[in-house]
Amino acid sequence: MITIGKELFFVTLTLNNIQLEALEIGGVLVSFQIGRARVYQYNPSYYFLNELKALLIKVRESYKPELLERLLHSKIAPRRKNKPSFF
């Protein structure tokens, strides 16, 4: 699963949605609806998926520790009791 938050990437939610749609059109991601939320995940049939994941891991390793902390440990409000979970 891919979690996108505008506060993490310093861009507007609209720009995130445009990029996610472009990645979906390119075959890198697939998406589906759960309630009112659109959930994106890697397309398992994407030819270069393993190479892309390896590249993203290398990029993540090059981040400064402060930024990496913000990206990996963002605060998310707990979901209301009896509300369906995405995971």
Short mmCIF file of N, CA, C and O in Angstrom, two decimals, residues 8-77:
data_model
loop_
_atom_site.label_atom_id
_atom_site.label_comp_id
_atom_site.label_asym_id
_atom_site.label_seq_id
_atom_site.Cartn_x
_atom_site.Cartn_y
_atom_site.Cartn_z
N LEU A 8 3.74 15.48 3.86
CA LEU A 8 5.01 14.76 3.72
C LEU A 8 5.78 15.19 2.48
O LEU A 8 6.99 15.24 2.48
N PHE A 9 5.09 15.46 1.42
CA PHE A 9 5.75 15.75 0.16
C PHE A 9 5.73 17.23 -0.20
O PHE A 9 6.20 17.61 -1.25
N PHE A 10 5.15 18.07 0.66
CA PHE A 10 5.19 19.52 0.49
C PHE A 10 4.52 19.99 -0.80
O PHE A 10 4.95 20.96 -1.40
N VAL A 11 3.52 19.28 -1.26
CA VAL A 11 2.76 19.68 -2.44
C VAL A 11 1.28 19.54 -2.11
O VAL A 11 0.90 18.92 -1.13
N THR A 12 0.45 20.11 -2.97
CA THR A 12 -0.98 20.04 -2.72
C THR A 12 -1.51 18.65 -3.03
O THR A 12 -0.91 17.87 -3.77
N LEU A 13 -2.67 18.36 -2.45
CA LEU A 13 -3.29 17.07 -2.67
C LEU A 13 -3.65 16.88 -4.14
O LEU A 13 -3.56 15.78 -4.68
N THR A 14 -4.02 17.96 -4.83
CA THR A 14 -4.35 17.88 -6.25
C THR A 14 -3.15 17.41 -7.06
O THR A 14 -3.28 16.55 -7.94
N LEU A 15 -1.97 17.95 -6.77
CA LEU A 15 -0.77 17.52 -7.50
C LEU A 15 -0.45 16.06 -7.22
O LEU A 15 -0.01 15.33 -8.12
N ASN A 16 -0.65 15.62 -5.99
CA ASN A 16 -0.47 14.20 -5.67
C ASN A 16 -1.41 13.34 -6.50
O ASN A 16 -1.01 12.32 -7.05
N ASN A 17 -2.67 13.75 -6.59
CA ASN A 17 -3.65 12.98 -7.35
C ASN A 17 -3.29 12.92 -8.82
O ASN A 17 -3.45 11.87 -9.46
N ILE A 18 -2.80 14.01 -9.37
CA ILE A 18 -2.40 14.03 -10.78
C ILE A 18 -1.25 13.04 -11.01
O ILE A 18 -1.24 12.28 -11.98
N GLN A 19 -0.27 13.04 -10.10
CA GLN A 19 0.86 12.12 -10.24
C GLN A 19 0.42 10.66 -10.08
O GLN A 19 0.89 9.78 -10.81
N LEU A 20 -0.47 10.40 -9.13
CA LEU A 20 -0.96 9.04 -8.95
C LEU A 20 -1.72 8.56 -10.18
O LEU A 20 -1.57 7.41 -10.61
N GLU A 21 -2.53 9.43 -10.77
CA GLU A 21 -3.25 9.07 -12.00
C GLU A 21 -2.29 8.79 -13.14
O GLU A 21 -2.48 7.85 -13.91
N ALA A 22 -1.22 9.61 -13.25
CA ALA A 22 -0.23 9.39 -14.31
C ALA A 22 0.48 8.05 -14.11
O ALA A 22 0.72 7.32 -15.09
N LEU A 23 0.82 7.71 -12.87
CA LEU A 23 1.45 6.42 -12.60
C LEU A 23 0.50 5.26 -12.87
O LEU A 23 0.93 4.19 -13.32
N GLU A 24 -0.78 5.49 -12.64
CA GLU A 24 -1.77 4.44 -12.94
C GLU A 24 -1.92 4.26 -14.45
O GLU A 24 -1.97 3.13 -14.94
N ILE A 25 -1.96 5.35 -15.19
CA ILE A 25 -2.06 5.27 -16.65
C ILE A 25 -0.82 4.57 -17.21
O ILE A 25 -0.91 3.78 -18.15
N GLY A 26 0.35 4.84 -16.61
CA GLY A 26 1.59 4.22 -17.06
C GLY A 26 1.74 2.77 -16.65
O GLY A 26 2.68 2.10 -17.06
N GLY A 27 0.82 2.26 -15.84
CA GLY A 27 0.85 0.86 -15.46
C GLY A 27 1.67 0.55 -14.22
O GLY A 27 1.80 -0.61 -13.84
N VAL A 28 2.22 1.57 -13.56
CA VAL A 28 3.04 1.35 -12.37
C VAL A 28 2.16 1.04 -11.17
O VAL A 28 2.49 0.20 -10.34
N LEU A 29 1.01 1.71 -11.07
CA LEU A 29 0.10 1.53 -9.94
C LEU A 29 -1.26 1.03 -10.42
O LEU A 29 -1.61 1.22 -11.59
N VAL A 30 -1.98 0.43 -9.52
CA VAL A 30 -3.39 0.10 -9.72
C VAL A 30 -4.14 0.68 -8.53
O VAL A 30 -3.57 0.87 -7.45
N SER A 31 -5.42 0.99 -8.71
CA SER A 31 -6.18 1.57 -7.61
C SER A 31 -7.56 0.93 -7.54
O SER A 31 -8.03 0.33 -8.50
N PHE A 32 -8.18 1.09 -6.37
CA PHE A 32 -9.54 0.62 -6.17
C PHE A 32 -10.17 1.46 -5.08
O PHE A 32 -9.47 2.12 -4.30
N GLN A 33 -11.49 1.48 -5.05
CA GLN A 33 -12.23 2.27 -4.08
C GLN A 33 -12.55 1.43 -2.85
O GLN A 33 -12.96 0.28 -2.98
N ILE A 34 -12.38 2.02 -1.68
CA ILE A 34 -12.88 1.46 -0.43
C ILE A 34 -13.66 2.60 0.21
O ILE A 34 -13.07 3.54 0.72
N GLY A 35 -14.97 2.51 0.14
CA GLY A 35 -15.80 3.61 0.62
C GLY A 35 -15.57 4.84 -0.23
O GLY A 35 -15.66 4.79 -1.45
N ARG A 36 -15.21 5.95 0.41
CA ARG A 36 -14.93 7.18 -0.32
C ARG A 36 -13.45 7.35 -0.62
O ARG A 36 -13.06 8.31 -1.29
N ALA A 37 -12.62 6.44 -0.15
CA ALA A 37 -11.17 6.55 -0.34
C ALA A 37 -10.72 5.72 -1.53
O ALA A 37 -11.22 4.63 -1.79
N ARG A 38 -9.77 6.26 -2.27
CA ARG A 38 -9.14 5.52 -3.37
C ARG A 38 -7.80 5.01 -2.85
O ARG A 38 -6.98 5.77 -2.36
N VAL A 39 -7.59 3.70 -2.93
CA VAL A 39 -6.38 3.05 -2.43
C VAL A 39 -5.52 2.65 -3.62
O VAL A 39 -6.00 2.03 -4.57
N TYR A 40 -4.24 3.02 -3.57
CA TYR A 40 -3.29 2.69 -4.64
C TYR A 40 -2.32 1.64 -4.13
O TYR A 40 -1.95 1.63 -2.96
N GLN A 41 -1.89 0.78 -5.05
CA GLN A 41 -0.83 -0.18 -4.74
C GLN A 41 -0.03 -0.43 -6.01
O GLN A 41 -0.46 -0.08 -7.11
N TYR A 42 1.16 -0.99 -5.83
CA TYR A 42 1.97 -1.31 -6.99
C TYR A 42 1.25 -2.33 -7.86
O TYR A 42 0.61 -3.25 -7.36
N ASN A 43 1.39 -2.18 -9.17
CA ASN A 43 0.82 -3.14 -10.10
C ASN A 43 1.75 -4.35 -10.13
O ASN A 43 2.89 -4.25 -10.58
N PRO A 44 1.30 -5.51 -9.66
CA PRO A 44 2.19 -6.68 -9.60
C PRO A 44 2.65 -7.16 -10.98
O PRO A 44 3.67 -7.84 -11.07
N SER A 45 1.96 -6.79 -12.03
CA SER A 45 2.36 -7.22 -13.37
C SER A 45 3.24 -6.18 -14.08
O SER A 45 3.60 -6.38 -15.24
N TYR A 46 3.61 -5.10 -13.40
CA TYR A 46 4.49 -4.10 -13.99
C TYR A 46 5.86 -4.73 -14.20
O TYR A 46 6.46 -5.30 -13.29
N TYR A 47 6.38 -4.63 -15.42
CA TYR A 47 7.58 -5.36 -15.82
C TYR A 47 8.81 -4.99 -14.98
O TYR A 47 9.61 -5.85 -14.62
N PHE A 48 8.97 -3.72 -14.66
CA PHE A 48 10.16 -3.26 -13.94
C PHE A 48 9.89 -3.04 -12.45
O PHE A 48 10.57 -2.24 -11.80
N LEU A 49 8.95 -3.75 -11.87
CA LEU A 49 8.57 -3.52 -10.48
C LEU A 49 9.72 -3.76 -9.51
O LEU A 49 9.98 -2.95 -8.63
N ASN A 50 10.45 -4.84 -9.66
CA ASN A 50 11.57 -5.12 -8.75
C ASN A 50 12.64 -4.05 -8.84
O ASN A 50 13.20 -3.62 -7.83
N GLU A 51 12.96 -3.60 -10.07
CA GLU A 51 13.96 -2.57 -10.25
C GLU A 51 13.48 -1.24 -9.66
O GLU A 51 14.26 -0.50 -9.05
N LEU A 52 12.20 -0.93 -9.83
CA LEU A 52 11.64 0.29 -9.28
C LEU A 52 11.70 0.28 -7.76
O LEU A 52 12.11 1.27 -7.13
N LYS A 53 11.34 -0.83 -7.14
CA LYS A 53 11.39 -0.93 -5.69
C LYS A 53 12.83 -0.78 -5.19
O LYS A 53 13.08 -0.11 -4.18
N ALA A 54 13.80 -1.39 -5.88
CA ALA A 54 15.21 -1.27 -5.49
C ALA A 54 15.66 0.19 -5.60
O ALA A 54 16.38 0.69 -4.72
N LEU A 55 15.25 0.89 -6.65
CA LEU A 55 15.60 2.29 -6.81
C LEU A 55 15.00 3.14 -5.70
O LEU A 55 15.66 4.01 -5.12
N LEU A 56 13.74 2.89 -5.37
CA LEU A 56 13.08 3.66 -4.31
C LEU A 56 13.74 3.42 -2.95
O LEU A 56 13.85 4.34 -2.14
N ILE A 57 14.21 2.21 -2.71
CA ILE A 57 14.91 1.92 -1.46
C ILE A 57 16.23 2.70 -1.41
O ILE A 57 16.58 3.28 -0.39
N LYS A 58 16.96 2.74 -2.53
CA LYS A 58 18.21 3.51 -2.57
C LYS A 58 17.96 5.00 -2.35
O LYS A 58 18.72 5.67 -1.64
N VAL A 59 16.90 5.51 -2.94
CA VAL A 59 16.56 6.92 -2.75
C VAL A 59 16.24 7.18 -1.28
O VAL A 59 16.70 8.17 -0.70
N ARG A 60 15.45 6.30 -0.69
CA ARG A 60 15.08 6.47 0.72
C ARG A 60 16.31 6.45 1.62
O ARG A 60 16.40 7.20 2.59
N GLU A 61 17.29 5.62 1.30
CA GLU A 61 18.51 5.55 2.11
C GLU A 61 19.34 6.82 2.01
O GLU A 61 20.15 7.11 2.89
N SER A 62 19.16 7.61 0.95
CA SER A 62 19.93 8.83 0.79
C SER A 62 19.32 10.02 1.52
O SER A 62 19.93 11.08 1.58
N TYR A 63 18.11 9.88 2.06
CA TYR A 63 17.45 10.99 2.76
C TYR A 63 18.16 11.30 4.07
O TYR A 63 18.74 10.43 4.71
N LYS A 64 18.08 12.56 4.47
CA LYS A 64 18.59 12.97 5.78
C LYS A 64 17.74 12.30 6.86
O LYS A 64 16.55 12.07 6.66
N PRO A 65 18.33 11.99 8.01
CA PRO A 65 17.59 11.30 9.07
C PRO A 65 16.33 12.04 9.52
O PRO A 65 15.32 11.40 9.82
N GLU A 66 16.36 13.38 9.55
CA GLU A 66 15.18 14.14 9.99
C GLU A 66 14.01 13.95 9.04
O GLU A 66 12.87 13.76 9.46
N LEU A 67 14.30 14.01 7.73
CA LEU A 67 13.25 13.83 6.73
C LEU A 67 12.75 12.39 6.74
O LEU A 67 11.54 12.15 6.66
N LEU A 68 13.64 11.45 6.88
CA LEU A 68 13.25 10.04 6.92
C LEU A 68 12.33 9.78 8.11
O LEU A 68 11.34 9.05 7.99
N GLU A 69 12.63 10.39 9.24
CA GLU A 69 11.78 10.25 10.43
C GLU A 69 10.37 10.78 10.15
O GLU A 69 9.38 10.15 10.50
N ARG A 70 10.27 11.93 9.49
CA ARG A 70 8.96 12.50 9.17
C ARG A 70 8.19 11.63 8.19
O ARG A 70 6.98 11.47 8.29
N LEU A 71 8.89 11.04 7.23
CA LEU A 71 8.22 10.22 6.22
C LEU A 71 7.74 8.90 6.78
O LEU A 71 6.67 8.42 6.43
N LEU A 72 8.53 8.29 7.64
CA LEU A 72 8.22 6.95 8.13
C LEU A 72 7.32 6.93 9.36
O LEU A 72 6.63 5.95 9.61
N HIS A 73 7.31 8.00 10.12
CA HIS A 73 6.57 8.01 11.38
C HIS A 73 5.59 9.16 11.45
O HIS A 73 5.55 9.90 12.43
N SER A 74 4.80 9.32 10.41
CA SER A 74 3.80 10.39 10.43
C SER A 74 2.67 10.01 11.37
O SER A 74 2.32 8.83 11.51
N LYS A 75 2.12 11.01 12.04
CA LYS A 75 1.01 10.74 12.96
C LYS A 75 -0.28 10.62 12.16
O LYS A 75 -0.61 11.47 11.36
N ILE A 76 -0.99 9.56 12.40
CA ILE A 76 -2.28 9.33 11.77
C ILE A 76 -3.28 9.11 12.89
O ILE A 76 -3.05 8.32 13.80
N ALA A 77 -4.38 9.83 12.82
CA ALA A 77 -5.40 9.70 13.87
C ALA A 77 -5.96 8.29 13.87
O ALA A 77 -6.16 7.69 12.81
#
